Amino acid sequence: MEHHPRPRHRRLRALAAATGALVLPAALAFGQPAAAQDEGTVVYAADFADGTIGDWAPRGPVTLAVEDGALLTTGRTADWNGPALDLTGLIAPGGVYEIALDVRFATGSAGEVVSATVQREAGGETAYDSVVYQAAASTDWTTLAGEYSIAATADALTLYVESPTPDASYAIDNVQITELSPPGVDPSIPSLKDVLADDFPFGAAVDPRDLSGPNSELLNKHFNQITAENHMKVEAIQPTEGTFTFDAADELVAHAEANGMAVYGHTFLWHSQTPDWWFTYPAGHPSAGEPLGSSAEDQQIMLDRLEAHIGAIAEHYGDRVFAWDVVNEVISDNAAEVYRNSRWFQIFEGPEYISHAFRIAREQLDAVGATEVKLFINDYGTDNPAKRDNLYNLVADMLADGVPVDGVGHQTHISLNTPLENIESSIDKFAGLGVLQAVTELDVAIGAPVEGVEFPEYEARIVQQGHYYRDLFAMLREKDLVSVTAWGLHDGRSWLRGFNGTRPLESPLPFDDDLQAKWAYWGIVDPSRLPEIPEEPDPEYARVQVPRAKDAPVIDGEKDKTWKKAATVATEVRVEGSEDGAKADVSLMWDEDAIYALFEVTDPSLDESSANPWEEDSVEVFLNPGNTKEGGYGEADGQYRVSFTNVVTLGGNGPEAGAITSAAVTTSTGYRVEIAIALADGQGEVGAEHGLDLQVNDATDGVRTAAHTWYDPTGQSWSTNKNWGIAELVEKVKNDNGNGGGGGGKLPVTGTGLTVGVVSAAALAIGGAMLIMRRRRAANWGE
């Protein structure tokens, strides 16, 4: 079809405020469409004058035909049926577009209103963005128009025209999409790769979506190294045994080579994003398709597969990829153990597979002449002293055994509360082993809440982030690093945005959704430009009075009578996933020896199929004795997780964290978990205050689908004590009349005026005066 510029008809525009504009995690559709104008660049136009439907396709079982020079839709049976147009190649992140079209109902057809909507697919999630929502229409031509923009590249964009009247028939004509404000990268600012040229290469995690348009401009200007975000992982390279797919990875490598960039490979071996076939018996085996056991034969199957996989990659890329993460994330997050209890670990009944992987990688790369390619072990949380030491000991042991480990990758997924001294201490410690080191997956979370929660601290957090990046890079530039890689090009492409689609304002990278430099960028490039961090008011943390137990409860999962006088709070703050996810009423008591918690969890479906304990149905207690709130985890701080089957895992616990005793039983409505956490001398006394938070994780089919806390809305409780509530130990709870109170009800929050468990993120304000006006999502009934 020929694409003709749309004639500017002087017809009445359906542009009332009721057209409904949206603000979504990765898209902005503006509620005040522009007046008729001749400015801008037309990127698509169709008037159906050639008598064909052209690029349009039916959405649902409808009939599309051109009649009287317009596209007529008939045969609709549902409100979402209608004509659809693929916009994927037309709309670029950061640009502002007017989408306009003429519409009228067919003579004799039912129907009063029409909507124009864009279906957006990104990162496995689907969203529906209203361009014009239920605008009045009739059998006379009406022009619909609205502005539309996306902040991040989408996997697919589809424009469609619909009516809430299922059997309505209607025609559209003179469709035109005009780029009003082109996307772009600021060419005038210094390139990060040049600013850091004397220190280390600066990379970004990318995928093929980032190789064209404005994303590509940003990548080429500021970065001189790339990592494949997903397309060099096992499931991408070898989705079925013996079938290797390099197309997407080849695009990345070709782009890097054409633009003078190095390529860092990620990854040969990982417990995640590995296809299920890898852990089952192969075709032709008597137990084909069944899970592998741990016999020597089964282990050899795994090693043969690893050799074939790495060998194929080595043969394909040789030394075009200068370094590889040979193994990724093999150290456990559970402070009570060393190694992640993955299928690899289970089949080999220990960590020997890690050394095997390095030896195989070296052999296969050397065999194709890629003798200088460097081999890394990569993990997150290396700023945590316990996890750092476990990784250090593993690397030291492998080096002593002659295993060819060249380097250590520190992922560095951190937050504003991560102590920089912890990151520096880890780099310094590994330097003593003489290995290469790299920061491989850097981002700095600002602690944004889930969608729908106001975040007036946003601007202040962005300033604070600039200061954090300043201090972080000042330290990194003093170290001997192979490279530093940001995990994503800009905020709109961050995995933290797409993590269950719940944190639309999380902004962890140096460039914003519009690909413009943030204070984080200037913290690296020119710290003198940073404004002062707004003065922080004293936060008003949620507080609960926890009464002394008359008798210590028996930790058996049963609610004995001593719990009748406990305080009770609820986990009502959504930090991830579905609002309808599992929650709990949590009873709290203490005595000189311990603090006690009893979770009554409502969860009709229980799941523990994931290899990651936080992705199983479980509860968590976060305890900061003394309520120090210094950030990170202190010497006595602990994260205690207990599953519905009473499997206990520990997080970044300090060496003085108290021991846990627990019991769990299933109930008719979910499960109950009873916990005692030991208190040190002096911690269990009237008047003592302890930082506290409580969390319930909800899992389905091996994935965490929701998480709810008592107070902390940031989702960062696992990494910092800064945002937890406060437990005040009292003899007995006082009610509003000063009388003894106790069990049963939800207690008031002292000092905040909010009900415990229903807490605004504003309680964590660090900026106070700066506000963001967030548009609310309009109703959208598209399929």
mmCIF file of N, CA and C in Angstrom, residues 7 39 43 135 205 323 354 423 445 521 638:
data_model
loop_
_atom_site.group_PDB
_atom_site.id
_atom_site.type_symbol
_atom_site.label_atom_id
_atom_site.label_comp_id
_atom_site.label_asym_id
_atom_site.label_seq_id
_atom_site.Cartn_x
_atom_site.Cartn_y
_atom_site.Cartn_z
ATOM 1 N N PRO A 7 -4.833 14.187 4.545
ATOM 2 C CA PRO A 7 -5.403 15.524 4.380
ATOM 3 C C PRO A 7 -5.897 16.060 5.724
ATOM 4 N N GLU A 39 3.059 20.829 11.555
ATOM 5 C CA GLU A 39 4.421 20.497 11.930
ATOM 6 C C GLU A 39 4.563 18.998 12.116
ATOM 7 N N VAL A 43 5.107 9.543 9.622
ATOM 8 C CA VAL A 43 5.809 8.260 9.551
ATOM 9 C C VAL A 43 4.911 7.147 9.013
ATOM 10 N N ALA A 135 -14.542 7.677 22.632
ATOM 11 C CA ALA A 135 -14.976 8.960 22.095
ATOM 12 C C ALA A 135 -16.315 8.799 21.375
ATOM 13 N N ALA A 205 24.609 -3.817 29.082
ATOM 14 C CA ALA A 205 23.885 -5.035 28.720
ATOM 15 C C ALA A 205 22.812 -4.654 27.713
ATOM 16 N N ALA A 323 35.981 -12.273 26.838
ATOM 17 C CA ALA A 323 35.871 -12.891 28.155
ATOM 18 C C ALA A 323 34.496 -13.526 28.290
ATOM 19 N N ILE A 354 31.794 -26.882 39.103
ATOM 20 C CA ILE A 354 32.325 -25.546 38.826
ATOM 21 C C ILE A 354 33.732 -25.648 38.249
ATOM 22 N N ILE A 423 31.636 -2.703 49.049
ATOM 23 C CA ILE A 423 32.031 -2.982 47.671
ATOM 24 C C ILE A 423 33.544 -2.894 47.539
ATOM 25 N N ALA A 445 19.533 0.918 42.570
ATOM 26 C CA ALA A 445 18.096 1.118 42.782
ATOM 27 C C ALA A 445 17.851 2.276 43.743
ATOM 28 N N TYR A 521 24.636 10.399 35.775
ATOM 29 C CA TYR A 521 25.627 10.639 34.717
ATOM 30 C C TYR A 521 26.603 11.727 35.148
ATOM 31 N N GLY A 638 19.686 -9.651 60.807
ATOM 32 C CA GLY A 638 19.378 -10.917 60.178
ATOM 33 C C GLY A 638 18.158 -10.871 59.294
#
